[in-house]
Amino acid sequence: MEHERTSTQGHTRGPAQGQDGGGAAAPRATPVGRAMETIRALREELAALRGSQPVAVVGIGLRAPGGIEDLDGYWQVLASGTDAVRPIPESRRAPFGDAWDEVPHRGGFLDDVLDFDGPFFGVAPREGRSLDPQHRMLLEVVWEALDDAGIPAGRAAAAATGLYVGITGQDYREWMREGPDSYWATGNGHCFSAGRLAHTLGLTGPAMAVDTACSSSLVTVHLARQALRSGECDIAVAGGVNLVLSPHGTALAARTGALSPDGVCRPFDARANGFTRSEGCGIVVLKRLADAVRDGDRVHAVIHGSAVNHDGRASGFTAPNVLAQTRLVERALAEAGLGPADIGHVEAHGTGTSLGDPIEVEALAAAVGRPGGGAPVLLGSAKANLGHTESAAGVLGLIKAVLSLRHRAVPPVPHFTTLNPRIDLSGTGLRIPTALEPWPAGAGTYAGVSSFGMSGTNAHVVLGAPDPVAGAPAVDVRGFEVSARTPAALRAYAARLAARLAGVKDEEYAAFAYTLTHGRTALATRIRVEAPDRHRAAAALTAVAEGAAAPEVREVAAQEAPGFADLPRRVADLPAYPWERRRYAPFDAERPAAG
């Protein structure tokens, strides 16, 4: 290859052929040529500015064990040190029956994972039954994340929006007892998880599924960040999903010796005996920070750096590599322009394995440790609360770090009592909290998040809190609009919103009104609520929820333009859309498999 490069460089065209000595086109000394040079220079400058920009997390959607469906619920589980792992629900046993009894059958199981609001997304019943429940869940959670960002689906479709999905399991294929049909073909392949989302929402940017095993979802965040920085997209949706729908994958994992026999994940602890398989979904909506500020977005956190690498030729194919992990964290810090002293908290991969945890802590000590003393770096692992959500684990760890930055506190690590004897924290400055702790005084103000795949692919992200936002001037609010697909969903939504208004401050009412009117997709059943304050708004919404008439409320035709155009863009935390789910399972799913 070196010979080829030298040969090519030595063969140059002369000026008579319109080329300079390096083989590149030489612009003529004309006004047009000078203008082209100016445009090229401006493009290069813009590309450099994009490349150095931090990225804002402007929207979040999630599902996690313990009934977690929003950020408040997630923080309650984390802050209280709750372990959400439980025995497998009886409803999950079909079609495998007693086969679940042959494997460790405690895990972080979600409720009703076969339920889905198919009509909302235009999915017919037959197709819905064939569609992998992971793909179904992604449709709902991505919609919720865009809602949280105050970006209606139509606006995301009109922008250059990229989509990056981390997904590993394909358990639902085992539910198929009859011969495959076209719906099974397009409903269960990894590529269709991203493709269906992009098709349903009308997104035309990059759309891809990523499988690097346990690191998949954090790798998608890195890819999304890179795409935003390069200008490949202006909005990026990234995250991952994982469902445990068959005992066979659990049996294979058990044979590796990585699973905890008692179903308890104990990161960093002397009793650590493996991880617990769990389910979840996490999605983040990302924009370049400058764009988010320009657009008046609500910023949850700011991603300053990220890195992805591979263990290379380690001691074994699935064995972690301490040098690779150290270099990974160092590279992410360098990307962020930060040093070890800037990190106050690391959400570790922390699977609770006796080999993996010591290697990870050794790498963190080398990359962000405090050998000279100073404020500590607090370590955590959401796997102690949720179990290992595998292809969703990295992004759920990222969301945990976002919440820690928001609350300026680091949650405890459940089940941690005695340090793993293979881990030496002396002289490192690393510490594992056993209770909810305020962010250490004098500690770095940034957090790191790690996720390591059994494939050997590793990811690390560095993030910080957003800059404080000045209080917005008071505005007169005349009302807002609410919509849903059906009248029943509208009534359920009105009840949720009325309950939320009880905790809204008077000065937050404008953001409430804007988010509902302009930050949500206008659906078939729409109402306009004329209410100048939150108290009258709550009363009107309560009437709607109860099916009663209210003078402040009128129906809005589907083709009518949204009202209240004078509302300033302010995005509020609001309840998620009330899905009208029904069960979608193969026709024979209730019959136990033979044998």
XYZ file of C-alpha atoms in Angstrom:
595
model
C 0.000 0.000 0.000
C 2.894 2.347 0.721
C 4.215 1.691 -2.778
C 0.839 2.496 -4.278
C 0.602 5.796 -2.388
C 4.096 6.846 -3.490
C 3.419 5.916 -7.112
C 0.161 7.862 -7.197
C 1.676 10.945 -5.580
C 4.510 10.930 -8.097
C 2.228 10.861 -11.145
C 0.864 14.383 -11.546
C -0.779 16.199 -14.390
C 0.707 19.386 -15.778
C -0.857 22.842 -15.747
C -2.052 22.361 -19.297
C -4.535 19.792 -17.949
C -6.027 22.204 -15.435
C -4.367 20.607 -12.370
C -1.851 21.873 -9.834
C 1.223 19.911 -8.840
C -0.671 17.923 -6.176
C -3.356 16.645 -8.486
C -6.114 18.958 -7.106
C -8.128 21.326 -9.256
C -6.695 24.860 -9.176
C -9.337 27.591 -9.139
C -8.924 30.310 -11.727
C -8.146 33.825 -10.509
C -11.625 35.095 -11.385
C -14.437 36.518 -9.230
C -16.237 33.182 -9.500
C -13.107 31.301 -8.471
C -12.527 33.591 -5.507
C -16.184 33.207 -4.453
C -15.847 29.426 -4.638
C -12.760 29.594 -2.416
C -14.657 31.719 0.104
C -17.578 29.298 0.134
C -15.207 26.351 0.583
C -13.464 28.092 3.486
C -16.799 28.892 5.144
C -17.896 25.270 4.777
C -14.665 24.049 6.379
C -15.068 26.529 9.220
C -18.675 25.415 9.761
C -17.605 21.770 9.759
C -14.923 22.531 12.359
C -17.441 24.343 14.550
C -19.886 21.448 14.283
C -17.166 18.982 15.168
C -16.301 20.758 18.413
C -19.867 21.303 19.559
C -21.280 19.532 22.602
C -24.575 17.706 22.173
C -27.723 18.314 24.210
C -30.097 15.650 25.516
C -33.464 17.311 24.852
C -35.861 14.378 25.218
C -36.056 11.092 27.118
C -38.391 8.091 27.076
C -37.971 4.860 29.014
C -39.350 1.598 30.355
C -37.601 -0.253 33.154
C -38.386 -2.920 35.775
C -40.367 -1.852 38.811
C -43.097 -0.185 36.742
C -40.746 2.630 35.677
C -42.179 4.643 32.785
C -40.884 8.169 33.446
C -37.959 10.033 34.985
C -39.644 10.645 38.334
C -40.395 6.949 38.735
C -36.843 6.010 37.791
C -35.339 8.419 40.305
C -37.573 7.113 43.101
C -36.320 3.561 42.506
C -32.688 4.699 42.290
C -32.716 7.083 45.240
C -34.410 4.557 47.533
C -32.030 1.748 46.593
C -34.908 -0.458 45.419
C -34.198 -3.799 43.739
C -36.846 -4.284 41.032
C -35.919 -7.895 40.186
C -38.718 -10.463 40.690
C -39.741 -13.999 39.682
C -40.955 -14.483 36.136
C -44.647 -13.507 35.837
C -47.014 -16.396 35.200
C -48.364 -14.567 32.153
C -44.930 -14.884 30.512
C -44.673 -18.669 30.655
C -46.620 -19.365 27.469
C -45.657 -20.891 25.093
C -42.688 -22.476 26.905
C -44.391 -23.759 30.065
C -42.100 -25.517 32.541
C -38.981 -24.800 30.474
C -38.614 -21.623 32.535
C -38.074 -23.770 35.635
C -34.852 -25.144 34.155
C -33.091 -21.744 34.213
C -32.613 -18.953 36.775
C -36.073 -17.437 36.516
C -35.738 -14.258 38.520
C -35.205 -11.146 36.455
C -36.157 -7.571 35.815
C -39.360 -8.377 33.962
C -41.686 -5.733 32.567
C -45.465 -6.048 32.718
C -47.698 -6.858 29.749
C -44.984 -6.761 27.084
C -47.322 -8.296 24.493
C -49.719 -5.350 24.832
C -49.478 -2.598 22.219
C -51.498 0.315 20.793
C -51.482 -0.997 17.234
C -54.181 1.303 15.785
C -52.269 4.389 16.930
C -49.395 3.414 14.640
C -51.548 1.988 11.861
C -50.582 -1.630 12.606
C -53.262 -4.175 11.677
C -53.990 -7.056 14.107
C -52.378 -9.780 11.986
C -49.220 -7.729 11.518
C -49.226 -6.753 15.182
C -49.189 -10.394 16.270
C -46.137 -11.062 14.086
C -44.271 -7.924 15.138
C -41.490 -8.435 17.704
C -42.673 -6.820 20.990
C -39.309 -5.056 21.122
C -40.212 -3.224 17.911
C -43.646 -2.399 19.322
C -42.117 -0.981 22.497
C -39.681 1.115 20.490
C -42.558 2.738 18.613
C -44.205 3.854 21.844
C -41.057 4.921 23.695
C -39.599 6.855 20.738
C -42.932 8.693 20.449
C -42.769 9.500 24.171
C -39.170 10.736 23.878
C -40.098 13.085 21.036
C -43.078 14.282 23.099
C -40.721 14.899 26.017
C -38.534 16.974 23.706
C -41.535 19.004 22.539
C -40.876 17.876 18.963
C -44.012 16.575 17.208
C -43.436 13.651 14.870
C -44.219 15.834 11.844
C -41.521 18.310 12.830
C -39.013 15.480 13.286
C -39.953 14.187 9.834
C -39.443 17.625 8.277
C -35.985 17.921 9.831
C -32.919 15.809 9.091
C -33.531 13.274 11.867
C -31.309 10.229 12.371
C -32.357 7.045 14.170
C -30.010 4.641 15.976
C -31.422 1.543 17.694
C -29.498 -0.873 19.925
C -31.058 -4.332 19.817
C -29.689 -7.823 20.381
C -32.313 -10.447 21.233
C -34.671 -12.171 18.810
C -36.580 -14.360 21.269
C -39.944 -13.716 19.660
C -38.998 -15.881 16.689
C -39.440 -18.851 19.029
C -43.115 -18.027 19.532
C -43.871 -18.839 15.915
C -45.398 -22.324 15.685
C -46.821 -22.045 12.182
C -44.850 -21.421 8.998
C -43.371 -17.932 8.574
C -45.178 -15.322 6.523
C -44.188 -11.901 5.213
C -45.179 -10.209 8.457
C -42.805 -12.428 10.425
C -40.023 -11.668 7.959
C -40.336 -7.890 8.358
C -41.394 -8.024 11.983
C -38.443 -9.778 13.587
C -35.184 -8.843 11.873
C -32.977 -6.345 13.703
C -32.827 -4.014 10.693
C -36.607 -3.632 10.697
C -36.624 -2.229 14.242
C -35.045 0.964 12.916
C -36.619 0.741 9.477
C -40.168 0.477 10.819
C -39.629 3.407 13.161
C -38.288 5.604 10.371
C -41.117 4.550 8.035
C -43.861 5.081 10.634
C -42.600 8.486 11.748
C -41.474 9.609 8.286
C -37.837 10.095 9.299
C -35.440 10.352 6.352
C -32.053 10.652 8.044
C -29.720 7.725 8.785
C -31.629 4.800 10.320
C -29.792 1.756 11.608
C -29.914 -1.072 14.117
C -26.764 -1.691 16.162
C -25.791 -4.972 17.841
C -22.610 -4.949 19.903
C -24.242 -7.024 22.671
C -24.494 -5.285 26.058
C -22.922 -2.027 24.839
C -25.348 -1.593 21.929
C -27.430 1.319 23.226
C -24.483 3.425 24.409
C -22.760 2.802 21.074
C -25.856 4.275 19.394
C -25.476 7.431 21.492
C -21.875 7.741 20.302
C -22.912 7.220 16.671
C -25.704 9.757 17.014
C -23.306 12.284 18.534
C -20.861 11.793 15.678
C -23.627 12.210 13.094
C -24.761 15.476 14.684
C -21.220 16.816 14.841
C -20.570 15.979 11.184
C -23.834 17.565 10.065
C -25.258 14.278 8.828
C -28.427 15.006 10.812
C -29.856 17.849 12.913
C -31.884 15.727 15.340
C -30.828 12.254 16.461
C -32.888 9.615 18.246
C -30.771 6.948 19.971
C -31.164 4.161 22.504
C -31.957 0.505 22.861
C -34.450 -2.163 23.872
C -34.295 -5.624 25.431
C -36.960 -8.217 26.217
C -36.439 -11.739 27.613
C -39.195 -13.675 25.863
C -37.726 -17.182 25.857
C -35.949 -19.359 28.447
C -33.504 -20.615 25.829
C -31.393 -17.463 25.696
C -31.239 -17.471 29.481
C -30.118 -21.110 29.417
C -27.275 -20.225 27.040
C -26.201 -17.311 29.240
C -26.303 -19.565 32.308
C -23.862 -21.976 30.646
C -21.262 -19.198 30.440
C -21.335 -18.901 34.252
C -22.212 -15.199 33.999
C -25.691 -15.401 35.567
C -26.393 -15.040 39.272
C -28.018 -18.286 40.502
C -30.080 -16.400 43.098
C -31.112 -13.607 40.747
C -29.376 -10.849 42.727
C -26.887 -8.525 41.008
C -24.212 -7.323 43.482
C -21.793 -4.953 41.723
C -18.416 -4.545 43.456
C -19.457 -6.769 46.360
C -17.575 -9.765 47.780
C -20.694 -11.894 47.230
C -20.950 -10.985 43.540
C -21.872 -14.114 41.613
C -23.106 -12.826 38.263
C -25.797 -10.676 36.711
C -29.548 -11.050 36.312
C -31.200 -10.834 32.899
C -33.658 -7.973 32.680
C -35.819 -5.996 30.305
C -36.042 -2.347 29.434
C -36.036 0.378 26.829
C -34.376 3.776 26.871
C -34.428 6.491 24.190
C -32.768 9.903 24.110
C -33.378 12.729 21.634
C -30.207 14.660 20.848
C -29.403 17.968 19.169
C -26.300 20.092 18.840
C -26.258 22.264 21.965
C -26.137 25.512 19.990
C -29.207 24.414 18.023
C -31.041 23.433 21.201
C -30.345 26.834 22.766
C -31.365 28.601 19.568
C -34.617 26.626 19.380
C -35.562 27.154 23.024
C -35.357 23.463 23.894
C -35.385 22.185 27.455
C -31.938 20.578 27.975
C -31.732 17.586 30.342
C -27.942 17.267 30.134
C -25.022 17.944 27.799
C -22.814 15.268 26.229
C -19.272 16.608 26.003
C -17.391 13.536 24.823
C -17.751 9.901 23.848
C -15.604 7.063 22.606
C -15.950 3.506 21.339
C -13.213 0.866 21.104
C -12.647 -2.880 21.221
C -10.767 -5.090 23.669
C -8.613 -6.428 20.872
C -6.712 -9.634 21.530
C -7.532 -10.073 25.222
C -6.931 -13.191 27.327
C -10.185 -14.625 25.936
C -12.792 -13.606 23.372
C -15.323 -12.517 26.004
C -12.737 -11.438 28.616
C -12.509 -7.688 29.398
C -9.248 -5.830 28.766
C -8.108 -3.349 31.405
C -5.860 -1.414 29.003
C -8.651 -1.054 26.439
C -11.070 0.194 29.080
C -8.518 2.694 30.396
C -7.828 4.051 26.922
C -11.553 4.258 26.237
C -12.225 6.542 29.204
C -9.127 8.611 28.464
C -10.236 9.068 24.848
C -13.729 10.189 25.873
C -12.220 12.695 28.322
C -9.898 14.010 25.627
C -12.865 14.382 23.257
C -14.592 16.429 25.954
C -11.517 18.533 26.646
C -11.609 17.413 30.283
C -9.278 15.699 32.722
C -9.668 13.146 35.521
C -10.269 15.868 38.121
C -13.411 16.973 36.256
C -15.230 13.682 36.918
C -17.257 13.379 40.120
C -19.325 10.309 39.324
C -19.057 7.260 37.068
C -22.038 5.085 36.230
C -20.099 1.891 35.705
C -20.891 -1.139 33.586
C -20.858 -2.989 36.931
C -22.384 -6.373 36.119
C -21.625 -7.955 39.491
C -19.249 -10.577 38.142
C -16.221 -11.479 40.228
C -13.837 -11.009 37.274
C -15.382 -8.111 35.372
C -15.860 -5.690 38.286
C -12.188 -5.736 39.448
C -10.948 -5.131 35.905
C -13.352 -2.229 35.426
C -12.413 -0.591 38.725
C -8.711 -0.989 37.920
C -9.259 0.774 34.588
C -11.268 3.580 36.222
C -8.591 4.047 38.871
C -6.023 4.476 36.105
C -8.190 6.852 34.048
C -9.966 9.044 36.636
C -8.525 8.017 40.024
C -7.177 10.410 42.641
C -3.787 9.002 43.666
C -2.868 12.366 45.171
C -6.067 12.694 47.195
C -8.921 15.149 46.773
C -12.676 14.855 46.432
C -13.872 11.307 45.683
C -15.300 9.840 42.520
C -18.529 8.025 43.391
C -19.199 4.799 41.500
C -22.611 3.354 40.724
C -24.364 0.685 38.702
C -28.072 0.652 37.878
C -27.801 -3.109 37.383
C -28.035 -3.466 41.175
C -31.526 -1.920 40.881
C -32.748 -3.235 37.563
C -30.660 -6.257 36.703
C -28.782 -6.280 33.403
C -30.998 -4.866 30.665
C -28.368 -5.880 28.114
C -28.877 -3.968 24.837
C -30.752 -1.237 26.767
C -28.306 -1.106 29.699
C -25.981 1.610 28.426
C -28.680 4.174 27.708
C -30.498 3.441 30.981
C -27.166 4.056 32.726
C -26.871 7.314 30.797
C -30.360 8.373 31.894
C -29.430 7.530 35.492
C -26.390 9.830 35.189
C -28.635 12.568 33.752
C -30.826 12.293 36.853
C -27.825 12.326 39.189
C -26.640 15.560 37.552
C -30.144 17.036 37.802
C -30.527 16.199 41.502
C -26.847 16.798 42.329
C -26.823 13.478 44.158
C -25.565 9.940 43.567
C -27.862 6.991 44.433
C -26.700 4.033 46.527
C -25.622 0.680 45.099
C -28.090 -1.876 46.512
C -26.662 -5.084 48.011
C -23.204 -3.561 48.454
C -21.874 -4.367 51.936
C -18.324 -5.738 51.616
C -15.859 -4.831 48.873
C -14.837 -7.585 46.474
C -11.410 -8.708 47.758
C -10.045 -8.488 44.205
C -10.804 -4.744 44.180
C -8.378 -2.346 45.864
C -9.762 1.182 46.290
C -6.972 2.431 48.556
C -5.281 5.491 47.128
C -7.646 5.676 44.149
C -10.184 8.204 45.395
C -12.967 5.935 44.130
C -15.827 5.207 46.500
C -19.098 3.243 46.362
C -22.082 4.938 48.066
C -24.386 2.877 50.273
C -26.956 5.657 50.707
C -28.140 8.567 48.592
C -25.268 11.076 48.745
C -25.121 14.721 47.732
C -22.656 15.345 44.937
C -19.301 15.560 46.765
C -18.199 19.098 47.567
C -15.174 20.020 45.494
C -15.613 17.037 43.188
C -15.630 17.275 39.427
C -18.962 18.382 38.037
C -19.116 15.881 35.165
C -20.225 12.251 35.021
C -18.961 9.332 32.987
C -21.005 6.345 31.782
C -19.498 3.021 30.708
C -20.982 0.098 28.819
C -19.024 -2.967 27.733
C -20.270 -5.582 25.290
C -19.598 -9.303 25.475
C -18.596 -8.824 21.840
C -15.596 -6.842 23.089
C -16.976 -3.477 21.930
C -16.856 -0.823 24.663
C -18.413 2.640 24.936
C -17.978 5.556 27.335
C -19.822 8.888 27.414
C -18.960 12.044 29.384
C -21.799 14.394 30.251
C -22.523 17.411 32.387
C -25.421 19.470 33.640
C -26.832 22.206 31.386
C -26.079 25.834 32.101
C -28.700 27.504 34.305
C -31.511 29.087 32.321
C -32.674 32.553 33.243
C -36.279 32.763 34.350
C -38.574 33.519 31.438
C -40.663 36.696 31.629
C -44.287 36.232 32.586
C -46.731 35.976 29.710
C -50.491 36.018 29.500
C -51.827 32.558 28.720
C -55.281 32.291 27.198
C -55.392 28.510 27.040
C -54.113 25.436 25.222
C -55.097 22.485 23.062
C -55.119 18.760 23.842
C -55.552 15.917 21.376
C -55.654 12.132 21.282
C -56.510 9.465 18.728
C -59.884 8.572 20.286
C -62.353 10.216 22.683
C -61.547 7.566 25.324
C -57.841 8.337 25.116
C -58.592 12.058 25.323
C -60.538 11.563 28.550
C -57.686 9.497 30.030
C -55.146 12.115 28.936
C -57.228 14.931 30.441
C -57.260 13.115 33.794
C -53.468 12.778 33.763
C -52.973 16.413 32.833
C -55.392 17.671 35.489
C -53.443 15.706 38.099
C -50.159 17.184 36.836
C -51.499 20.738 37.097
C -51.814 20.262 40.846
C -48.013 20.328 41.055
C -47.399 23.066 38.478
C -46.393 26.533 39.683
C -48.209 29.554 38.307
C -45.122 30.661 36.370
C -44.871 27.194 34.770
C -48.341 27.310 33.258
C -47.096 28.929 30.031
C -44.731 26.002 29.419
C -47.578 23.580 30.143
C -49.754 25.330 27.568
C -47.047 25.548 24.914
C -45.980 21.921 25.248
C -49.522 20.612 24.831
C -50.429 22.947 21.979
C -47.266 23.050 19.890
C -44.999 20.343 21.315
C -47.360 17.434 20.663
C -48.703 15.947 17.445
C -52.255 17.118 16.691
C -54.354 13.943 16.608
C -57.887 13.195 15.429
C -59.773 14.114 18.616
C -58.889 17.697 19.592
C -60.189 20.189 22.099
C -59.324 23.788 22.864
C -59.353 24.870 26.501
C -59.801 28.615 27.153
C -58.252 28.972 30.608
C -56.079 31.911 31.689
C -54.690 30.129 34.756
C -53.843 26.633 35.937
C -56.752 26.395 38.383
C -59.418 26.938 35.726
C -57.452 24.692 33.382
C -57.460 21.865 35.942
C -61.203 22.226 36.471
C -61.867 22.148 32.720
C -59.663 19.088 32.203
C -61.344 17.296 35.093
C -64.710 17.898 33.430
C -63.366 16.467 30.156
C -62.030 13.412 31.984
C -65.455 12.818 33.536
C -67.273 13.260 30.238
C -69.001 16.433 31.458
C -69.504 19.689 29.559
C -67.391 22.705 30.436
C -67.843 26.262 29.071
C -64.072 26.629 28.633
C -63.820 23.638 26.285
C -64.733 23.305 22.613
C -63.941 20.722 19.982
C -61.476 21.559 17.218
C -61.757 20.279 13.660
C -58.894 18.084 12.505
C -57.942 20.469 9.687
C -57.994 23.570 11.892
C -54.625 25.187 12.541
C -53.357 25.094 16.142
C -54.416 28.065 18.214
C -52.530 30.209 20.709
C -49.757 31.023 18.259
C -48.417 33.692 20.630
C -47.245 31.126 23.224
C -43.450 31.279 23.646
C -41.548 28.003 23.233
C -41.082 26.543 26.705
C -41.042 22.769 27.111
C -42.512 21.256 30.272
C -42.368 17.791 31.850
C -45.803 16.335 31.164
C -47.408 12.893 31.518
C -46.949 10.511 28.608
C -49.669 9.786 26.096
C -52.254 7.248 27.394
C -51.815 4.277 25.074
C -54.898 2.132 24.391
C -53.091 -1.175 24.429
C -54.496 -4.579 23.532
C -52.803 -7.969 23.562
C -51.041 -9.068 20.371
C -49.810 -12.663 20.548
C -49.547 -15.493 18.012
C -52.744 -17.501 17.721
C -51.256 -20.500 19.543
C -49.307 -18.547 22.168
C -51.563 -19.707 24.979
C -50.759 -23.374 24.281
C -47.604 -24.695 25.981
C -45.007 -26.007 23.597
C -44.895 -29.761 23.276
C -42.224 -31.455 25.403
